[in-house]
mmCIF file of C-alpha atoms and ligand atoms in Angstrom:
data_model
loop_
_atom_site.group_PDB
_atom_site.id
_atom_site.type_symbol
_atom_site.label_atom_id
_atom_site.label_comp_id
_atom_site.label_asym_id
_atom_site.label_seq_id
_atom_site.Cartn_x
_atom_site.Cartn_y
_atom_site.Cartn_z
ATOM 1 C CA MET A 17 167.764 30.032 211.918
ATOM 2 C CA TYR A 18 168.118 28.483 208.454
ATOM 3 C CA GLY A 19 168.076 30.342 205.124
ATOM 4 C CA LYS A 20 165.596 30.150 202.256
ATOM 5 C CA GLU A 21 167.267 27.015 200.911
ATOM 6 C CA ILE A 22 165.543 25.166 203.766
ATOM 7 C CA LYS A 23 161.779 24.639 203.415
ATOM 8 C CA LYS A 24 161.247 23.362 206.960
ATOM 9 C CA ILE A 25 162.755 21.384 209.816
ATOM 10 C CA LEU A 26 161.511 17.790 209.608
ATOM 11 C CA VAL A 27 163.202 16.228 212.655
ATOM 12 C CA THR A 28 164.647 18.462 215.379
ATOM 13 C CA ARG A 29 167.971 17.773 217.123
ATOM 14 C CA GLU A 30 166.031 17.003 220.302
ATOM 15 C CA GLN A 31 163.868 14.409 218.529
ATOM 16 C CA ILE A 32 167.009 12.945 216.962
ATOM 17 C CA ALA A 33 168.804 12.640 220.326
ATOM 18 C CA LYS A 34 165.775 10.947 221.916
ATOM 19 C CA ARG A 35 165.382 8.418 219.101
ATOM 20 C CA VAL A 36 169.120 7.654 218.893
ATOM 21 C CA LYS A 37 169.124 6.942 222.638
ATOM 22 C CA GLU A 38 166.171 4.554 222.185
ATOM 23 C CA LEU A 39 167.936 2.751 219.334
ATOM 24 C CA GLY A 40 171.104 2.466 221.419
ATOM 25 C CA GLU A 41 169.149 0.967 224.302
ATOM 26 C CA GLN A 42 167.391 -1.491 221.998
ATOM 27 C CA ILE A 43 170.695 -2.607 220.428
ATOM 28 C CA THR A 44 172.298 -2.887 223.890
ATOM 29 C CA ARG A 45 169.461 -5.204 224.984
ATOM 30 C CA ASP A 46 169.507 -7.263 221.772
ATOM 31 C CA TYR A 47 173.273 -7.916 221.959
ATOM 32 C CA ALA A 48 173.637 -8.232 225.743
ATOM 33 C CA GLY A 49 176.798 -10.258 226.462
ATOM 34 C CA GLU A 50 177.716 -10.484 222.748
ATOM 35 C CA PRO A 51 180.577 -8.550 221.146
ATOM 36 C CA LEU A 52 179.393 -6.270 218.356
ATOM 37 C CA THR A 53 181.030 -4.515 215.405
ATOM 38 C CA LEU A 54 179.313 -1.394 214.109
ATOM 39 C CA VAL A 55 180.078 -0.552 210.491
ATOM 40 C CA CYS A 56 179.643 3.078 209.465
ATOM 41 C CA THR A 57 178.842 3.717 205.810
ATOM 42 C CA LEU A 58 180.670 6.854 204.736
ATOM 43 C CA ARG A 59 179.885 9.618 204.422
ATOM 44 C CA GLY A 60 176.251 10.260 205.253
ATOM 45 C CA ALA A 61 175.992 8.060 208.345
ATOM 46 C CA THR A 62 178.947 9.574 210.228
ATOM 47 C CA LEU A 63 176.995 11.918 212.499
ATOM 48 C CA PHE A 64 174.335 9.318 213.333
ATOM 49 C CA PHE A 65 177.046 6.703 213.862
ATOM 50 C CA ALA A 66 179.037 8.854 216.296
ATOM 51 C CA ASP A 67 175.910 9.516 218.363
ATOM 52 C CA LEU A 68 174.626 5.934 218.191
ATOM 53 C CA VAL A 69 177.841 4.194 219.299
ATOM 54 C CA ARG A 70 177.881 6.324 222.454
ATOM 55 C CA GLU A 71 174.372 5.118 223.335
ATOM 56 C CA ILE A 72 175.359 1.438 223.116
ATOM 57 C CA ARG A 73 176.785 -0.304 226.169
ATOM 58 C CA GLY A 74 178.964 -3.398 225.891
ATOM 59 C CA ASP A 75 181.870 -4.748 223.869
ATOM 60 C CA VAL A 76 181.803 -2.623 220.700
ATOM 61 C CA GLU A 77 184.248 -2.277 217.806
ATOM 62 C CA ILE A 78 183.862 0.160 214.917
ATOM 63 C CA ASP A 79 184.824 0.018 211.247
ATOM 64 C CA PHE A 80 184.127 2.055 208.121
ATOM 65 C CA ILE A 81 183.055 1.296 204.559
ATOM 66 C CA ALA A 82 182.195 3.532 201.622
ATOM 67 C CA CYS A 83 179.946 2.728 198.682
ATOM 68 C CA SER A 84 178.367 5.148 196.289
ATOM 69 C CA SER A 85 175.130 4.873 194.382
ATOM 70 C CA TYR A 86 174.706 8.524 193.531
ATOM 71 C CA GLY A 87 176.594 10.937 191.327
ATOM 72 C CA ALA A 88 176.227 14.687 191.904
ATOM 73 C CA GLY A 89 172.598 15.777 192.162
ATOM 74 C CA THR A 90 169.543 14.227 193.728
ATOM 75 C CA THR A 91 168.642 10.986 191.943
ATOM 76 C CA SER A 92 170.093 7.512 192.237
ATOM 77 C CA SER A 93 172.025 6.193 189.241
ATOM 78 C CA GLY A 94 171.281 2.595 190.263
ATOM 79 C CA GLU A 95 174.990 1.806 190.200
ATOM 80 C CA VAL A 96 176.864 0.877 193.369
ATOM 81 C CA LYS A 97 180.626 1.331 193.571
ATOM 82 C CA MET A 98 182.860 0.208 196.447
ATOM 83 C CA ILE A 99 185.076 3.154 197.349
ATOM 84 C CA LYS A 100 186.603 1.991 200.627
ATOM 85 C CA ASP A 101 186.476 -1.494 202.120
ATOM 86 C CA LEU A 102 186.457 -2.461 205.813
ATOM 87 C CA SER A 103 189.793 -2.448 207.680
ATOM 88 C CA SER A 104 189.203 -5.802 209.442
ATOM 89 C CA PRO A 105 187.693 -9.202 208.513
ATOM 90 C CA ILE A 106 184.135 -9.809 209.763
ATOM 91 C CA ALA A 107 183.929 -13.635 209.685
ATOM 92 C CA GLY A 108 182.290 -14.943 212.867
ATOM 93 C CA LYS A 109 181.412 -11.465 214.155
ATOM 94 C CA ASN A 110 178.105 -9.780 214.975
ATOM 95 C CA ILE A 111 177.815 -6.897 212.514
ATOM 96 C CA ILE A 112 175.428 -3.974 212.354
ATOM 97 C CA VAL A 113 175.742 -1.800 209.254
ATOM 98 C CA VAL A 114 174.816 1.777 210.124
ATOM 99 C CA GLU A 115 173.353 3.893 207.312
ATOM 100 C CA ASP A 116 171.871 7.368 207.120
ATOM 101 C CA ILE A 117 169.022 6.554 204.746
ATOM 102 C CA ILE A 118 167.399 3.692 202.853
ATOM 103 C CA ASP A 119 166.027 5.204 199.670
ATOM 104 C CA THR A 120 165.727 2.952 196.595
ATOM 105 C CA GLY A 121 167.334 0.140 198.628
ATOM 106 C CA THR A 122 170.053 -0.391 196.007
ATOM 107 C CA THR A 123 173.066 0.415 198.212
ATOM 108 C CA LEU A 124 172.093 -1.762 201.164
ATOM 109 C CA TYR A 125 170.898 -4.647 199.020
ATOM 110 C CA TYR A 126 174.326 -4.711 197.394
ATOM 111 C CA LEU A 127 176.268 -4.084 200.601
ATOM 112 C CA LYS A 128 174.417 -6.741 202.581
ATOM 113 C CA LYS A 129 175.067 -9.367 199.894
ATOM 114 C CA LEU A 130 178.725 -8.427 199.781
ATOM 115 C CA LEU A 131 179.158 -8.640 203.572
ATOM 116 C CA GLU A 132 177.084 -11.838 203.940
ATOM 117 C CA ALA A 133 179.557 -13.574 201.621
ATOM 118 C CA ARG A 134 182.247 -12.948 204.281
ATOM 119 C CA ASN A 135 180.383 -15.179 206.782
ATOM 120 C CA PRO A 136 179.686 -12.922 209.752
ATOM 121 C CA LYS A 137 177.980 -14.579 212.749
ATOM 122 C CA SER A 138 175.075 -12.159 212.269
ATOM 123 C CA LEU A 139 174.402 -9.164 210.033
ATOM 124 C CA LYS A 140 171.812 -6.475 210.641
ATOM 125 C CA VAL A 141 171.152 -2.992 209.325
ATOM 126 C CA CYS A 142 170.386 0.131 211.317
ATOM 127 C CA SER A 143 169.306 3.147 209.268
ATOM 128 C CA PHE A 144 168.620 6.584 210.679
ATOM 129 C CA LEU A 145 165.978 7.316 208.003
ATOM 130 C CA ASP A 146 163.814 5.143 205.794
ATOM 131 C CA LYS A 147 161.863 6.253 202.699
ATOM 132 C CA PRO A 148 159.834 3.109 201.890
ATOM 133 C CA SER A 149 157.850 4.844 199.122
ATOM 134 C CA ARG A 150 161.062 5.173 197.058
ATOM 135 C CA ARG A 151 162.038 1.489 197.011
ATOM 136 C CA LYS A 152 163.172 -0.030 193.715
ATOM 137 C CA VAL A 153 164.826 -3.050 195.337
ATOM 138 C CA GLU A 154 163.058 -4.891 198.146
ATOM 139 C CA PHE A 155 164.934 -4.138 201.350
ATOM 140 C CA LYS A 156 163.945 -3.936 205.010
ATOM 141 C CA GLY A 157 166.143 -2.451 207.750
ATOM 142 C CA ASP A 158 166.309 -4.096 211.195
ATOM 143 C CA TYR A 159 166.521 -0.865 213.202
ATOM 144 C CA ILE A 160 165.006 2.367 211.835
ATOM 145 C CA GLY A 161 165.184 5.835 213.362
ATOM 146 C CA PHE A 162 162.415 7.575 211.432
ATOM 147 C CA GLU A 163 160.248 6.625 208.471
ATOM 148 C CA ILE A 164 159.774 9.676 206.247
ATOM 149 C CA GLU A 165 157.804 10.751 203.164
ATOM 150 C CA ASN A 166 159.412 11.299 199.794
ATOM 151 C CA GLU A 167 160.954 14.712 200.444
ATOM 152 C CA TYR A 168 164.561 15.735 199.812
ATOM 153 C CA VAL A 169 166.179 15.888 203.229
ATOM 154 C CA VAL A 170 169.505 17.359 204.294
ATOM 155 C CA GLY A 171 171.368 17.773 207.563
ATOM 156 C CA TYR A 172 172.601 15.471 210.329
ATOM 157 C CA GLY A 173 174.977 13.920 207.800
ATOM 158 C CA LEU A 174 172.707 14.019 204.739
ATOM 159 C CA ASP A 175 173.865 16.197 201.878
ATOM 160 C CA TYR A 176 172.773 18.165 198.889
ATOM 161 C CA ASP A 177 175.699 18.109 196.455
ATOM 162 C CA GLN A 178 178.065 17.369 199.404
ATOM 163 C CA LYS A 179 176.846 20.399 201.360
ATOM 164 C CA MET A 180 174.558 20.877 204.394
ATOM 165 C CA ARG A 181 175.711 17.704 206.167
ATOM 166 C CA ASN A 182 176.600 19.908 209.147
ATOM 167 C CA LEU A 183 173.040 21.109 209.863
ATOM 168 C CA PRO A 184 172.130 19.786 213.330
ATOM 169 C CA ASP A 185 168.469 19.080 212.410
ATOM 170 C CA VAL A 186 167.031 17.028 209.543
ATOM 171 C CA CYS A 187 165.603 19.595 207.147
ATOM 172 C CA VAL A 188 163.578 19.538 203.939
ATOM 173 C CA LEU A 189 165.428 21.225 201.099
ATOM 174 C CA ALA A 190 163.497 23.940 199.228
ATOM 175 C CA PRO A 191 162.628 22.383 195.830
ATOM 176 C CA GLU A 192 163.908 25.516 194.069
ATOM 177 C CA VAL A 193 167.437 24.539 195.109
ATOM 178 C CA TYR A 194 167.467 21.313 193.145
ATOM 179 C CA MET A 195 165.220 22.664 190.383
ATOM 180 C CA GLY A 196 168.211 24.845 189.505
ATOM 181 C CA ASP A 197 166.503 28.138 190.270
ATOM 182 C CA LEU A 198 169.029 29.165 192.890
ATOM 183 C CA ASN A 199 168.471 32.910 192.527
ATOM 184 C CA LYS A 200 164.958 32.582 193.899
ATOM 185 C CA VAL A 201 166.076 31.162 197.199
ATOM 186 C CA LEU A 202 169.679 32.189 197.903
HETATM 187 C C1 PRP B 323 173.276 7.716 200.041
HETATM 188 C C2 PRP B 323 172.971 7.194 201.433
HETATM 189 C C3 PRP B 323 172.812 5.713 201.226
HETATM 190 C C4 PRP B 323 172.253 5.634 199.823
HETATM 191 C C5 PRP B 323 170.793 5.365 199.881
HETATM 192 O O1 PRP B 323 174.629 7.561 199.840
HETATM 193 O O2 PRP B 323 174.024 7.467 202.321
HETATM 194 O O3 PRP B 323 174.047 5.046 201.264
HETATM 195 O O4 PRP B 323 172.519 6.871 199.185
HETATM 196 O O5 PRP B 323 170.251 5.299 198.622
HETATM 197 P P1 PRP B 323 169.684 3.974 197.945
HETATM 198 O O6 PRP B 323 168.827 3.274 198.949
HETATM 199 O O7 PRP B 323 168.887 4.526 196.801
HETATM 200 O O8 PRP B 323 170.837 3.161 197.479
HETATM 201 P P2 PRP B 323 175.506 8.408 198.838
HETATM 202 O O9 PRP B 323 175.990 7.501 197.767
HETATM 203 O O10 PRP B 323 174.764 9.662 198.444
HETATM 204 O O11 PRP B 323 176.799 8.770 199.683
HETATM 205 P P3 PRP B 323 176.999 9.618 201.030
HETATM 206 O O12 PRP B 323 176.680 8.677 202.171
HETATM 207 O O13 PRP B 323 178.438 9.986 200.966
HETATM 208 O O14 PRP B 323 176.065 10.811 201.001
#
Protein backbone atom coordinates (compact mmCIF):
# COMPACT_ATOMS: atom_id res chain seq x y z
CA MET A 1 0.00 0.00 0.00
CA TYR A 2 2.97 2.36 0.32
CA GLY A 3 5.45 3.28 -2.43
CA LYS A 4 9.17 2.59 -2.69
CA GLU A 5 9.96 5.57 -0.47
CA ILE A 6 8.81 3.40 2.44
CA LYS A 7 11.16 0.59 3.50
CA LYS A 8 8.71 -1.09 5.87
CA ILE A 9 5.88 -0.53 8.33
CA LEU A 10 7.33 -0.36 11.85
CA VAL A 11 4.18 0.13 13.94
CA THR A 12 0.76 -0.61 12.43
CA ARG A 13 -2.32 1.57 13.02
CA GLU A 14 -3.81 -1.27 15.06
CA GLN A 15 -0.75 -1.45 17.33
CA ILE A 16 -0.84 2.34 17.66
CA ALA A 17 -4.53 2.38 18.66
CA LYS A 18 -3.97 -0.35 21.27
CA ARG A 19 -0.98 1.40 22.84
CA VAL A 20 -2.63 4.84 22.82
CA LYS A 21 -5.63 3.35 24.64
CA GLU A 22 -3.29 1.83 27.26
CA LEU A 23 -1.53 5.17 27.75
CA GLY A 24 -4.88 6.94 28.10
CA GLU A 25 -5.99 4.45 30.73
CA GLN A 26 -2.72 4.80 32.63
CA ILE A 27 -2.95 8.62 32.61
CA THR A 28 -6.63 8.45 33.65
CA ARG A 29 -5.65 6.30 36.65
CA ASP A 30 -2.64 8.45 37.59
CA TYR A 31 -4.66 11.71 37.58
CA ALA A 32 -7.95 10.37 38.98
CA GLY A 33 -9.85 13.30 40.53
CA GLU A 34 -7.20 15.84 39.44
CA PRO A 35 -7.70 18.36 36.63
CA LEU A 36 -5.15 17.95 33.85
CA THR A 37 -3.85 20.12 31.01
CA LEU A 38 -2.42 18.32 28.00
CA VAL A 39 0.05 20.36 25.97
CA CYS A 40 0.51 19.35 22.34
CA THR A 41 3.86 20.16 20.76
CA LEU A 42 3.25 21.21 17.17
CA ARG A 43 3.44 19.85 14.63
CA GLY A 44 4.55 16.24 14.93
CA ALA A 45 2.49 15.28 17.98
CA THR A 46 -0.90 16.41 16.62
CA LEU A 47 -2.17 13.02 15.47
CA PHE A 48 -1.02 11.22 18.63
CA PHE A 49 -2.43 14.05 20.76
CA ALA A 50 -5.88 13.92 19.14
CA ASP A 51 -6.08 10.17 19.71
CA LEU A 52 -4.64 10.28 23.24
CA VAL A 53 -6.94 12.99 24.63
CA ARG A 54 -9.96 10.91 23.60
CA GLU A 55 -8.65 7.96 25.62
CA ILE A 56 -8.34 10.02 28.82
CA ARG A 57 -11.33 10.34 31.13
CA GLY A 58 -11.71 13.24 33.55
CA ASP A 59 -11.31 17.01 33.68
CA VAL A 60 -9.00 17.75 30.73
CA GLU A 61 -7.93 21.01 29.09
CA ILE A 62 -5.74 21.26 25.99
CA ASP A 63 -3.16 23.79 24.82
CA PHE A 64 -0.55 24.02 22.09
CA ILE A 65 3.12 25.00 21.89
CA ALA A 66 5.63 24.94 19.05
CA CYS A 67 9.40 24.66 19.30
CA SER A 68 11.80 23.70 16.59
CA SER A 69 15.13 21.96 16.83
CA TYR A 70 15.43 20.87 13.23
CA GLY A 71 15.86 22.71 9.97
CA ALA A 72 14.92 20.98 6.70
CA GLY A 73 16.41 17.50 6.41
CA THR A 74 16.98 14.72 8.88
CA THR A 75 19.50 15.79 11.52
CA SER A 76 19.10 17.94 14.60
CA SER A 77 20.82 21.33 14.57
CA GLY A 78 20.98 21.35 18.38
CA GLU A 79 19.22 24.72 18.44
CA VAL A 80 15.76 25.11 19.95
CA LYS A 81 13.54 28.01 18.92
CA MET A 82 10.17 28.90 20.45
CA ILE A 83 7.74 29.42 17.58
CA LYS A 84 4.41 29.54 19.40
CA ASP A 85 3.84 29.83 23.14
CA LEU A 86 0.94 28.41 25.18
CA SER A 87 -2.37 30.33 25.15
CA SER A 88 -2.94 30.07 28.93
CA PRO A 89 -0.79 30.29 32.10
CA ILE A 90 0.14 26.94 33.68
CA ALA A 91 0.98 27.98 37.27
CA GLY A 92 -0.58 25.56 39.76
CA LYS A 93 -1.80 23.16 37.06
CA ASN A 94 -1.05 19.51 36.32
CA ILE A 95 0.66 19.51 32.92
CA ILE A 96 1.53 16.69 30.57
CA VAL A 97 3.57 17.71 27.53
CA VAL A 98 2.71 15.43 24.61
CA GLU A 99 5.46 14.85 22.03
CA ASP A 100 5.79 12.63 18.99
CA ILE A 101 9.40 11.60 19.53
CA ILE A 102 12.33 12.00 21.91
CA ASP A 103 15.44 11.85 19.76
CA THR A 104 18.55 13.71 20.98
CA GLY A 105 16.50 14.98 23.95
CA THR A 106 17.35 18.62 23.16
CA THR A 107 13.80 19.86 22.54
CA LEU A 108 12.23 18.37 25.66
CA TYR A 109 15.14 19.25 27.91
CA TYR A 110 14.71 22.87 26.86
CA LEU A 111 10.91 22.82 26.91
CA LYS A 112 10.69 21.19 30.34
CA LYS A 113 13.05 23.78 31.85
CA LEU A 114 11.06 26.59 30.29
CA LEU A 115 7.71 25.27 31.57
CA GLU A 116 9.05 24.37 35.04
CA ALA A 117 9.99 28.03 35.52
CA ARG A 118 6.25 28.85 35.27
CA ASN A 119 5.53 26.84 38.45
CA PRO A 120 3.03 24.20 37.38
CA LYS A 121 1.71 21.91 40.15
CA SER A 122 3.21 18.97 38.26
CA LEU A 123 4.91 18.51 34.89
CA LYS A 124 5.29 15.24 33.02
CA VAL A 125 6.13 14.22 29.48
CA CYS A 126 4.33 11.70 27.31
CA SER A 127 6.08 10.81 24.05
CA PHE A 128 4.66 8.53 21.39
CA LEU A 129 8.15 7.33 20.36
CA ASP A 130 11.50 7.22 22.09
CA LYS A 131 14.91 6.67 20.45
CA PRO A 132 17.20 6.32 23.51
CA SER A 133 20.24 5.41 21.39
CA ARG A 134 20.22 8.93 19.87
CA ARG A 135 20.39 10.90 23.13
CA LYS A 136 22.81 13.83 23.34
CA VAL A 137 21.12 15.39 26.36
CA GLU A 138 20.02 13.20 29.26
CA PHE A 139 16.24 13.06 29.21
CA LYS A 140 13.67 10.49 30.32
CA GLY A 141 9.97 10.60 29.38
CA ASP A 142 7.30 9.67 31.95
CA TYR A 143 4.95 7.92 29.50
CA ILE A 144 6.33 6.29 26.33
CA GLY A 145 4.36 4.67 23.53
CA PHE A 146 7.11 2.71 21.80
CA GLU A 147 10.88 2.56 22.16
CA ILE A 148 12.46 2.24 18.71
CA GLU A 149 15.87 1.68 17.11
CA ASN A 150 17.74 4.40 15.28
CA GLU A 151 15.80 4.33 12.01
CA TYR A 152 14.26 7.31 10.22
CA VAL A 153 10.53 7.04 10.84
CA VAL A 154 7.65 8.87 9.20
CA GLY A 155 3.87 8.79 9.48
CA TYR A 156 1.32 9.26 12.27
CA GLY A 157 2.45 12.88 12.52
CA LEU A 158 6.18 12.36 11.89
CA ASP A 159 7.58 13.97 8.77
CA TYR A 160 10.30 13.82 6.21
CA ASP A 161 10.80 17.39 4.99
CA GLN A 162 7.23 18.24 6.17
CA LYS A 163 5.71 15.39 4.15
CA MET A 164 4.30 11.94 5.04
CA ARG A 165 2.77 13.07 8.35
CA ASN A 166 -0.56 11.76 7.05
CA LEU A 167 0.50 8.10 6.77
CA PRO A 168 -1.68 6.15 9.24
CA ASP A 169 1.12 3.75 10.27
CA VAL A 170 4.63 4.50 11.56
CA CYS A 171 6.93 3.62 8.68
CA VAL A 172 10.67 3.42 8.11
CA LEU A 173 11.78 5.75 5.33
CA ALA A 174 13.87 4.16 2.56
CA PRO A 175 17.43 5.47 3.13
CA GLU A 176 17.69 6.38 -0.57
CA VAL A 177 15.14 9.14 0.04
CA TYR A 178 17.32 11.07 2.44
CA MET A 179 20.57 10.05 0.73
CA GLY A 180 19.35 12.27 -2.11
CA ASP A 181 19.04 9.48 -4.65
CA LEU A 182 15.35 10.06 -5.25
CA ASN A 183 15.29 8.60 -8.77
CA LYS A 184 16.05 5.15 -7.41
CA VAL A 185 12.96 5.01 -5.27
CA LEU A 186 10.30 7.36 -6.66
C1 LIG B 1 10.89 16.94 16.24
C2 LIG B 1 9.98 16.21 17.21
C3 LIG B 1 10.50 16.63 18.56
C4 LIG B 1 11.97 16.83 18.30
C5 LIG B 1 12.74 15.67 18.83
O1 LIG B 1 10.38 18.21 16.08
O2 LIG B 1 8.64 16.59 17.04
O3 LIG B 1 9.93 17.85 18.98
O4 LIG B 1 12.15 16.97 16.90
O5 LIG B 1 14.08 15.82 18.60
P1 LIG B 1 15.17 16.07 19.73
O6 LIG B 1 14.91 15.11 20.85
O7 LIG B 1 16.45 15.76 19.01
O8 LIG B 1 15.10 17.50 20.15
P2 LIG B 1 10.61 19.14 14.83
O9 LIG B 1 11.40 20.31 15.26
O10 LIG B 1 11.10 18.31 13.67
O11 LIG B 1 9.16 19.71 14.52
P3 LIG B 1 7.79 19.00 14.10
O12 LIG B 1 7.16 18.50 15.39
O13 LIG B 1 7.02 20.11 13.48
O14 LIG B 1 8.09 17.87 13.15
